[in-house]
Coordinates of C-alpha atoms in Angstrom, one line a residue:
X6 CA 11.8 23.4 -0.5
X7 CA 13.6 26.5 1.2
X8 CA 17.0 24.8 1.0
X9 CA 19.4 27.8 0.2
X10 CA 21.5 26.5 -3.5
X11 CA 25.2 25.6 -2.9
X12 CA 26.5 26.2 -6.2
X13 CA 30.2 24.7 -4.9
X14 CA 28.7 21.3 -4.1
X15 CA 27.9 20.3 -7.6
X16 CA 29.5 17.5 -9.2
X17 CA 29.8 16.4 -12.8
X18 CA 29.5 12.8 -13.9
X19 CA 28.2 10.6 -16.8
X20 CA 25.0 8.3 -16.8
X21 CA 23.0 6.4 -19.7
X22 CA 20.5 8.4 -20.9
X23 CA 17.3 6.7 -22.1
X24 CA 17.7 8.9 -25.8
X25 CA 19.5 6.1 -27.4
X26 CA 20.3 8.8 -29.8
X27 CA 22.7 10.5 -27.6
X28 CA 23.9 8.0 -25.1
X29 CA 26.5 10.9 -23.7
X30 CA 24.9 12.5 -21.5
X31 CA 25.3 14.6 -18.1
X32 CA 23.9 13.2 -14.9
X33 CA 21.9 15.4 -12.7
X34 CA 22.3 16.0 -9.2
X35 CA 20.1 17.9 -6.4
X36 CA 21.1 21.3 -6.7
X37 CA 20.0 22.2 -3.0
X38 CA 22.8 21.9 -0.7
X39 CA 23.2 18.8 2.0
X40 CA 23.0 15.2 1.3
X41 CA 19.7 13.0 0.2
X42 CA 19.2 11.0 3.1
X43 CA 16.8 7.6 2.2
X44 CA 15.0 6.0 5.1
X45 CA 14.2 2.1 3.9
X46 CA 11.7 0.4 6.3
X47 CA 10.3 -3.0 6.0
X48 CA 13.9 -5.0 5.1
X49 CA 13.2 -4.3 1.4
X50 CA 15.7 -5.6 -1.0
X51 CA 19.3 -5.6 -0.5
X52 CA 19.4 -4.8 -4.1
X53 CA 17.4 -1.6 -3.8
X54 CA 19.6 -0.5 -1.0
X55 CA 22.5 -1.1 -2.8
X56 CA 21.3 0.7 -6.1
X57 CA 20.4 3.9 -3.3
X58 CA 24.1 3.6 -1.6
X59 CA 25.4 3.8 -5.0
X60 CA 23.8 7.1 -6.4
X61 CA 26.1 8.7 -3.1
X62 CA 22.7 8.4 -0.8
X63 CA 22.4 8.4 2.7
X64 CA 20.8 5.2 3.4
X65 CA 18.6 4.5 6.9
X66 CA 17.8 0.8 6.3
X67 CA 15.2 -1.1 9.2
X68 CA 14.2 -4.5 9.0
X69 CA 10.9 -3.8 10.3
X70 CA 8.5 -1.1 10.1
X71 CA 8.8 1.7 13.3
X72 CA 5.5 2.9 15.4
X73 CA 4.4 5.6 14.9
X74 CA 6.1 7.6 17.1
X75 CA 9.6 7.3 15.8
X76 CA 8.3 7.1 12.1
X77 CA 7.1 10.8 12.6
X78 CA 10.8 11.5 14.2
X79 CA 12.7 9.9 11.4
X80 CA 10.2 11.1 8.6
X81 CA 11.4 14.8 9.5
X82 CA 14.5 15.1 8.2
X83 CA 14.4 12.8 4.9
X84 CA 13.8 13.2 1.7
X85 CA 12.8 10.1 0.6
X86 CA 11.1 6.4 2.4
X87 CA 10.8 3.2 1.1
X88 CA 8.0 1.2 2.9
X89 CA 6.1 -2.2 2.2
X90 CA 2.7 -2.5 3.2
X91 CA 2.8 -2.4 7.1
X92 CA 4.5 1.2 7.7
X93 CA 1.0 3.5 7.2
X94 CA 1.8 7.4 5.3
X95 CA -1.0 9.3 7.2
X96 CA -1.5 12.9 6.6
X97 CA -0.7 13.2 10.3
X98 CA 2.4 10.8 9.8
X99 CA 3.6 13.1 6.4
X100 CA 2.5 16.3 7.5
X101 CA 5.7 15.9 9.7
X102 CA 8.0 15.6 6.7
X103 CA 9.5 18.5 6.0
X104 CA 12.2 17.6 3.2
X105 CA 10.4 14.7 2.0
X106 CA 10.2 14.4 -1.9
X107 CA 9.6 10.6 -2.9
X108 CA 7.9 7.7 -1.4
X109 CA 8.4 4.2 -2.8
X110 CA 5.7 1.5 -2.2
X111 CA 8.1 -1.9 -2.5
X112 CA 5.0 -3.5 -3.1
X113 CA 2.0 -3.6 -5.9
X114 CA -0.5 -1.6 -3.3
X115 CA -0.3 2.1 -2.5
X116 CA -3.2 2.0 -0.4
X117 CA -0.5 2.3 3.1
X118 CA -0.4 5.7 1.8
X119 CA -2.5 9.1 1.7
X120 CA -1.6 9.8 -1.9
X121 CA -3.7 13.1 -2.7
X122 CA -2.1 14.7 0.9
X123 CA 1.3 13.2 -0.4
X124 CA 0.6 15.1 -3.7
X125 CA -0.5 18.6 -2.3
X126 CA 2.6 18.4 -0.4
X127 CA 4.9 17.6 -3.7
X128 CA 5.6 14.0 -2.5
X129 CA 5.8 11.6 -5.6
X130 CA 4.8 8.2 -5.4
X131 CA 5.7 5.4 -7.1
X132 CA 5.2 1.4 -6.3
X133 CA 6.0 -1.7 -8.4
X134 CA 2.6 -3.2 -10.3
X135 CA 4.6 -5.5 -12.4
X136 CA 7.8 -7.4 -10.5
X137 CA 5.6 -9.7 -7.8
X138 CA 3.2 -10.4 -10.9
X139 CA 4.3 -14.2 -11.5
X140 CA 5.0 -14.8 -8.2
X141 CA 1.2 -13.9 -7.0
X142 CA 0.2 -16.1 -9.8
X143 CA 2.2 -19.4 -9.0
X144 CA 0.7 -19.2 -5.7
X145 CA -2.5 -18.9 -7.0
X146 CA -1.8 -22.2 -9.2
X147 CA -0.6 -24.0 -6.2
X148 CA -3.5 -22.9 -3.7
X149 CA -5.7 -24.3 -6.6
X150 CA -4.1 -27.4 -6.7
X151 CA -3.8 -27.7 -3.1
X152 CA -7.8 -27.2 -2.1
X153 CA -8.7 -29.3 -5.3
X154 CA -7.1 -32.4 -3.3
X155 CA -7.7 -31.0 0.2
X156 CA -4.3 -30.8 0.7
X157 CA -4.5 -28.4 3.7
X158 CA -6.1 -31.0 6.0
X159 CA -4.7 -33.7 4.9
X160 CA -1.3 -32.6 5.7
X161 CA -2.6 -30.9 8.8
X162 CA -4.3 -34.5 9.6
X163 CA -1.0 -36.5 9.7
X164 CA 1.3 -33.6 11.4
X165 CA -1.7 -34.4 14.5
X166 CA -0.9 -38.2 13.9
X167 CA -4.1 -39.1 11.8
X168 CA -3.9 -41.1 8.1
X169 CA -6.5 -40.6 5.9
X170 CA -7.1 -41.5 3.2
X171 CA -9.7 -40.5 0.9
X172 CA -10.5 -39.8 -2.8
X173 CA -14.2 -38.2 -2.3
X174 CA -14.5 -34.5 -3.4
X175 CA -11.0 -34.6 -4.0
X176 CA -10.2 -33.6 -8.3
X177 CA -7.8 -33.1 -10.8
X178 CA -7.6 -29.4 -11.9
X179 CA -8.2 -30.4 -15.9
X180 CA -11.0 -29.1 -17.5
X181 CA -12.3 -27.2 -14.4
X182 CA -13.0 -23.7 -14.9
X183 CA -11.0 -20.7 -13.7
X184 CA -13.1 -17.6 -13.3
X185 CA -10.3 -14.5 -12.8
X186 CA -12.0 -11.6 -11.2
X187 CA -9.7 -8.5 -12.7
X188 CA -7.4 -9.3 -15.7
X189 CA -5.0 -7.5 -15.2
X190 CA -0.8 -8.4 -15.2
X191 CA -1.6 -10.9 -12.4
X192 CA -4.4 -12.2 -14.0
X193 CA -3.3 -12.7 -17.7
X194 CA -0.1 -14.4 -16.5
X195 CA -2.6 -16.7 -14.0
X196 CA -4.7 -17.3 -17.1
X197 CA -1.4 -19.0 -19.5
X198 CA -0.6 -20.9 -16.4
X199 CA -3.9 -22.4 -15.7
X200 CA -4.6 -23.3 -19.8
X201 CA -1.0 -24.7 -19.7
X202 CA -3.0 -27.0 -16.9
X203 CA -5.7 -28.2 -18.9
X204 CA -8.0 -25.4 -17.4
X205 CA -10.9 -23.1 -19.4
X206 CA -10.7 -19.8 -18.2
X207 CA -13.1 -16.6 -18.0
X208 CA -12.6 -13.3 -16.8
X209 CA -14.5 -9.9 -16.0
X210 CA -12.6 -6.7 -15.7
X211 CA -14.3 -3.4 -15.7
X212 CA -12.3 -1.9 -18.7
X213 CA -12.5 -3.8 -22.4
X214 CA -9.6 -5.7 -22.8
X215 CA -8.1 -8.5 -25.2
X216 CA -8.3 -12.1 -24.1
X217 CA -4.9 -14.0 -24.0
X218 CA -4.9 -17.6 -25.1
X219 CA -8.9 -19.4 -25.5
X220 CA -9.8 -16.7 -22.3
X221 CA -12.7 -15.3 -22.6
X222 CA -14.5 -12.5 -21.2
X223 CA -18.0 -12.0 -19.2
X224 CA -20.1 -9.6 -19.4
X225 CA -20.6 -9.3 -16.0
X226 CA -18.9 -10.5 -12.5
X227 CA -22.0 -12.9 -11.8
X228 CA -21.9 -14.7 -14.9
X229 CA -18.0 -15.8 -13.6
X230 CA -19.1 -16.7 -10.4
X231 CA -21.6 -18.6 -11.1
X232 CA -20.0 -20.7 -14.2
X233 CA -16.5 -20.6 -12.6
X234 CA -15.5 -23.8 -10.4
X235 CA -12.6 -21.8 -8.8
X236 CA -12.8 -17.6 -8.4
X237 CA -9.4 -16.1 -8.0
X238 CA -9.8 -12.2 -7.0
X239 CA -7.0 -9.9 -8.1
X240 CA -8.1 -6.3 -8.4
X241 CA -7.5 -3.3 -5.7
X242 CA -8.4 -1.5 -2.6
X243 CA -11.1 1.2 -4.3
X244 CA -14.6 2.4 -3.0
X245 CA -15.7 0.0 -5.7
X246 CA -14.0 -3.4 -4.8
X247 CA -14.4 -3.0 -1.1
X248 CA -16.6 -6.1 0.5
X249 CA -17.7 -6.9 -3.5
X250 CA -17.6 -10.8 -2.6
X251 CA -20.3 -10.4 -0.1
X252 CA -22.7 -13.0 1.3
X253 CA -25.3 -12.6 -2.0
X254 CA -22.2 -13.2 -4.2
X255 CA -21.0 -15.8 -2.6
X256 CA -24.2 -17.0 -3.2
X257 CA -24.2 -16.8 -6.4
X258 CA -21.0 -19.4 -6.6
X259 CA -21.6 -23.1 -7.9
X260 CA -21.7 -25.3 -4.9
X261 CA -18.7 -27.2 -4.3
X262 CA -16.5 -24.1 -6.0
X263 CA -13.9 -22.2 -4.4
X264 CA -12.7 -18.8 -4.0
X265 CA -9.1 -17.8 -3.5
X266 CA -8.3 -14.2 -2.7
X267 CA -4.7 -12.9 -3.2
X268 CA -5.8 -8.8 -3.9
X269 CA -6.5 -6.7 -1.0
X270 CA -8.1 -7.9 2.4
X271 CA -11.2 -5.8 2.3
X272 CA -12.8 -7.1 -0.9
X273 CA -14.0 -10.4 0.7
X274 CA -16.8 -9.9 3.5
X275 CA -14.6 -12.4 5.9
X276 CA -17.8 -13.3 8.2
X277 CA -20.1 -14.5 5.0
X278 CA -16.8 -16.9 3.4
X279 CA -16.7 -18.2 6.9
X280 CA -19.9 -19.0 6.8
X281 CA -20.1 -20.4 3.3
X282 CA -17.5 -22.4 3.9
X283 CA -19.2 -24.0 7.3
X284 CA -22.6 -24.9 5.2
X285 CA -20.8 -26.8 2.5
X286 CA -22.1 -24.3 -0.1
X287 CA -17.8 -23.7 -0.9
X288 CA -15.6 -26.8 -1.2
X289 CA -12.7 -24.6 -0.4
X290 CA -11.3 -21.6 0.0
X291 CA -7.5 -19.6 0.0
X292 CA -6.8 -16.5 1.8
X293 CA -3.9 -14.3 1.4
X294 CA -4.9 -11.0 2.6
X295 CA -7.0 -9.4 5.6
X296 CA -9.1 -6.4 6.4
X297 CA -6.4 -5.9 9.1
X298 CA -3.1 -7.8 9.3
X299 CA -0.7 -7.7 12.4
X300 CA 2.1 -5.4 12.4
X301 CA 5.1 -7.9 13.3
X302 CA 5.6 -12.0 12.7
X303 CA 4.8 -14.0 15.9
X304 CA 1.5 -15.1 17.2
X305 CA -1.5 -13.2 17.3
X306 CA -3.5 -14.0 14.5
X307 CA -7.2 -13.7 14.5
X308 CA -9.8 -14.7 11.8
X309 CA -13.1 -16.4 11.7
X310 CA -11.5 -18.0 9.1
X311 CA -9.2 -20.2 11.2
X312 CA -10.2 -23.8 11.1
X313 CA -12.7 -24.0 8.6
X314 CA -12.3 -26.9 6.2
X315 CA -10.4 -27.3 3.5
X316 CA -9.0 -23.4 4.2
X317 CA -5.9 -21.9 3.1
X318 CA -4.4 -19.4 5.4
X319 CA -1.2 -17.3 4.2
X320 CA 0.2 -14.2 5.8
X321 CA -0.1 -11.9 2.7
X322 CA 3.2 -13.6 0.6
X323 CA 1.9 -13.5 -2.9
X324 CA 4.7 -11.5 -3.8
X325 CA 7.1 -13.0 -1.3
X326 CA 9.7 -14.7 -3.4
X327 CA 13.4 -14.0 -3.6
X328 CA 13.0 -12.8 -7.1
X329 CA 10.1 -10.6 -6.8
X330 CA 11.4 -8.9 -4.3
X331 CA 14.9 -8.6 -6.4
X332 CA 12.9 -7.0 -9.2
X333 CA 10.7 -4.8 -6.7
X334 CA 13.8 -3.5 -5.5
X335 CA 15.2 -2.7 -8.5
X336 CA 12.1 -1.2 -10.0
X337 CA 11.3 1.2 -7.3
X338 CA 14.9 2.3 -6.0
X339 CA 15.8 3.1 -9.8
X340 CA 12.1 5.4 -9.9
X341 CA 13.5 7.0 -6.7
X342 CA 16.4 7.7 -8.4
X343 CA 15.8 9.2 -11.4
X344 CA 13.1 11.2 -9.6
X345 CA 15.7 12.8 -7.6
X346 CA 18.4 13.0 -9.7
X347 CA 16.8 14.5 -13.0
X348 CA 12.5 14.9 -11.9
X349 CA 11.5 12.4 -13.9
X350 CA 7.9 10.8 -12.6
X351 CA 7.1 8.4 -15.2
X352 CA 5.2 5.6 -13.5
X353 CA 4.2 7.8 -10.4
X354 CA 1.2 6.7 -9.0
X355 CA -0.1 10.7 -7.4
X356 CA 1.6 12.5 -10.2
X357 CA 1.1 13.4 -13.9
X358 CA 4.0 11.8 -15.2
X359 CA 6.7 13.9 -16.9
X360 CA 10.4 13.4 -18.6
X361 CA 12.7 15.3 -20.7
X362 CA 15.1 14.3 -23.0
X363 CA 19.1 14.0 -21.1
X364 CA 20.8 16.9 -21.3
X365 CA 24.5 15.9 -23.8
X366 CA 27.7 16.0 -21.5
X367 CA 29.2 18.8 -23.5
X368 CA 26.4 21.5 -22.7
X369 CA 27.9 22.5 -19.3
X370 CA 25.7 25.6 -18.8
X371 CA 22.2 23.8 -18.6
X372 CA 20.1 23.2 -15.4
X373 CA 16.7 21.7 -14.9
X374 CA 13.9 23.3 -13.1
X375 CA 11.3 20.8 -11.9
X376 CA 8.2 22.7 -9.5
X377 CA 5.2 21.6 -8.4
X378 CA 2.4 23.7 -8.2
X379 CA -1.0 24.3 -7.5
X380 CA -3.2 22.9 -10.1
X381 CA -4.7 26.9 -10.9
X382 CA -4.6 29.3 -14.1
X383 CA -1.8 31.1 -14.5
X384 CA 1.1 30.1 -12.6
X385 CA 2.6 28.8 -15.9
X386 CA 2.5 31.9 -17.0
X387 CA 4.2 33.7 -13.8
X388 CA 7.1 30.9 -14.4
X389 CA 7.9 31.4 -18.1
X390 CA 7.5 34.9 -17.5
X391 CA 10.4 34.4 -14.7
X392 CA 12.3 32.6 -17.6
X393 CA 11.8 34.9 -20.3
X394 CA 15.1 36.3 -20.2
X395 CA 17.0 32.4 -20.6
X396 CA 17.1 30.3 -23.7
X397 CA 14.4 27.7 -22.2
X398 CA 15.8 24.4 -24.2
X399 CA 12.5 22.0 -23.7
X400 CA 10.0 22.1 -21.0
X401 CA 6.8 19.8 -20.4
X402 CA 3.8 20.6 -17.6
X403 CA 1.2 18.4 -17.1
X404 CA -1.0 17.6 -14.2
X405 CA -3.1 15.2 -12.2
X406 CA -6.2 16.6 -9.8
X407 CA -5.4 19.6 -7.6
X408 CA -1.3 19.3 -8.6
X409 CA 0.9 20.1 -11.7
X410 CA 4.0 19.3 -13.1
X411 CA 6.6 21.5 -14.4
X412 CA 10.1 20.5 -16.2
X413 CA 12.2 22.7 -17.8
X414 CA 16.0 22.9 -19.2
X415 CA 17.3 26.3 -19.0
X416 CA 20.8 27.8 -20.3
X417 CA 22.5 29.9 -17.2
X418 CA 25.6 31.3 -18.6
X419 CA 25.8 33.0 -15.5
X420 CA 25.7 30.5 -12.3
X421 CA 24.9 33.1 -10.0
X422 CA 21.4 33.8 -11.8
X423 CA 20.3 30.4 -10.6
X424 CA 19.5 31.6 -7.3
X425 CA 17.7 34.1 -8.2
X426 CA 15.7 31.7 -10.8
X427 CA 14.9 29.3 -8.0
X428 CA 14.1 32.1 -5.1
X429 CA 11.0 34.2 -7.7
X430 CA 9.9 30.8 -8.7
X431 CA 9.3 29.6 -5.4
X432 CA 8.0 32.9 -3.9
X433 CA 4.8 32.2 -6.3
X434 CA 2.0 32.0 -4.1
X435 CA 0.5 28.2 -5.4
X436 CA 4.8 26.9 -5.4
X437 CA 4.5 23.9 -3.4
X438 CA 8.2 22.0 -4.3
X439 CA 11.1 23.9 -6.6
X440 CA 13.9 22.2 -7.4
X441 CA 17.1 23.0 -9.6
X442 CA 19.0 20.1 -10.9
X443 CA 22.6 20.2 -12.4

């Protein structure tokens, strides 16, 4: 950031801190003159454009995501986006973002976005793994329900004017097995509903973790496929997960099971479920996400998946509820805004995460540094050499990959040093983002 400081622009107010200790505290503000201007794509939450009006922002808000054209026009001269899952953060797309600090994911993914470019340029991530958790998971209990009575066609059947009738292959849910492919906050909460059901569950996640409830864990992901009588996927987009329900696992499934997939597009090979589904070998299937998903509502949709039997099709609304996307909003705008207001990146997705205690209301002479820096030895030293000379209250540094994290509280009795504080730090050869907070 070259942004020349405009001492005469700070303002003083009060905030909460999170040191319960202290709870009067001073609230930081950018220190770099003009104002922090948001650009919300997507219609994310009103409430996350209300909490973003409300820290003095200027807020861009689109209902839809922009091509790509105008995204790299608008992109320039913001320092911060919120996006869902359709706007894509290329490095072509961010290496047009001049001012750009933050990016908020509304969303659980963060795949939309290149994070390690969005890191070497000192853009912080963050996205919201938590808020559409229970959401995701009622769906999945529903979508069970519905292809364990063949619900789909049947109500697809009388809208067309046919009754019928049936009770073959068609079961209660009670004492069926649920095998949950990645355990995570989706897939505990799935696991309490489905017991709450009458349901045995069994999971396999790649890291050891404690069962919740009579869950148990398998050793491995075939011995839940092929014990399981409904599969519900919830892990993410990695190397790792892409295309791992392929035609051999599939397979591998008890005949007459079902697979539902609410997690990422690319971790079901689309052509083999088809075709299990065709043979008979699956009873069912449910299908939230897609290798590629349109851009826009409205026709268009293409899938081999279309009118197999006993096939649920969504357009990707796991998380789609009123209240997730409430919390999501709340989650990520209040991570944009303490990032920008005071540095901190707990819960970023491309950084080391960092925080410092608030700084009390009555210390009027304290400002916070927060750089980002090339991950190499001995620029720490260069910047505590630069602050040798100031009483340095508290500083953390930590780092993630090829980028580091720096936070520090100095005491500037004299406001004119600040300048000169921020221009040496930033004329270090690895400074990629300085910023003094006040």
């Amino acid at each position: 950031m070259s942004d020349t400081l405009d001492i005469k622009s700070v303002s003083i107010s009060r905030r909460d801190s999170f040191n319960a200790r202290d709870p009067h505290t001073r609230d930081l503000k950018p220190f770099h003159s003009g104002s922090i201007k948001i650009l919300l794509l997507e219609n994310v939450s009103p409430t996350a454009v209300d909490i973003l009006k409300k820290a003095g922002y200027q807020v861009d808000f689109h209902t839809k995501a922009l091509d790509k054209a105008t995204l790299i026009e608008k992109i320039k001269d913001v320092h911060a986006i919120g996006i869902r899952s359709k706007t894509k953060l290329t490095e072509e797309v961010l290496s047009h973002a001049n001012k750009l600090i933050a990016i908020g994911c509304f969303c659980i993914g963060t795949n939309q976005v290149d994070l390690n470019f969005a890191a070497s340029r000192g853009i912080c991530v963050f996205n919201s793994p938590f808020s559409n958790s229970r959401s995701v998971a009622e769906l999945v209990i529903a979508e069970i329900i519905l292809l364990s009575r063949q619900l789909g066609d049947r109500s697809r059947e009388m809208h067309d004017g046919v009754w019928n009738k049936v009770s073959k292959n068609c079961y209660e849910i009670r004492g069926k097995t649920l095998g949950i492919v990645g355990y995570g906050h989706i897939g505990t909460q799935l696991g309490v509903l489905a017991e709450s059901l009458g349901m045995h569950v069994i999971w396999y996640d790649v890291l050891p973790l404690m069962p919740i409830g009579m869950s148990r864990a398998a050793e491995t992901l075939h011995e839940v496929l092929a014990e399981a009588d409904f599969v519900s996927l919830h892990v993410p987009e990695t190397p790792e997960t892409k295309y791992m329900i392929g035609e051999r696992e599939l397979a591998s499934m008890k005949k007459g099971s079902y697979l539902i997939n609410a997690s990422r597009g690319t971790v079901v090979a689309i052509e083999a479920l088809a075709a299990a589904l065709k043979s008979g070998h699956l009873a069912g299937a449910a299908v939230d996400v897609y290798p590629t998903e349109p851009l826009s509502n409205g026709p268009g949709f293409e899938s081999l998946l279309r009118n197999c039997p006993n096939t649920l099709l969504t357009p990707h609304i796991g998380g789609s509820t009123e209240e997730a996307q409430r919390m999501i909003g709340v989650e990520v705008a209040a991570a944009l805004t303490k990032f920008i207001n005071s540095g901190t990146s707990i819960n970023a997705v491309n950084f080391a995460e960092c925080d410092l205690r608030a700084i009390p209301s009555t210390d009027m002479t304290t400002v916070r540094i927060v750089n980002v820096h090339q991950n190499v030895p001995g620029v720490l030293r260069q910047i505590n050499n630069i602050l040798a000379d100031y009483n340095v209250n508290k500083q953390i540094s930590d780092s993630k990959g090829d980028v580091a994290y720096f936070m520090a509280d100095v005491t500037v009795d004299n406001p004119k040093e600040i300048n000169t504080i921020y221009e040496h730090i930033t004329a270090i050869s690895e400074n990629i983002i300085t910023r003094v907070l006040f």
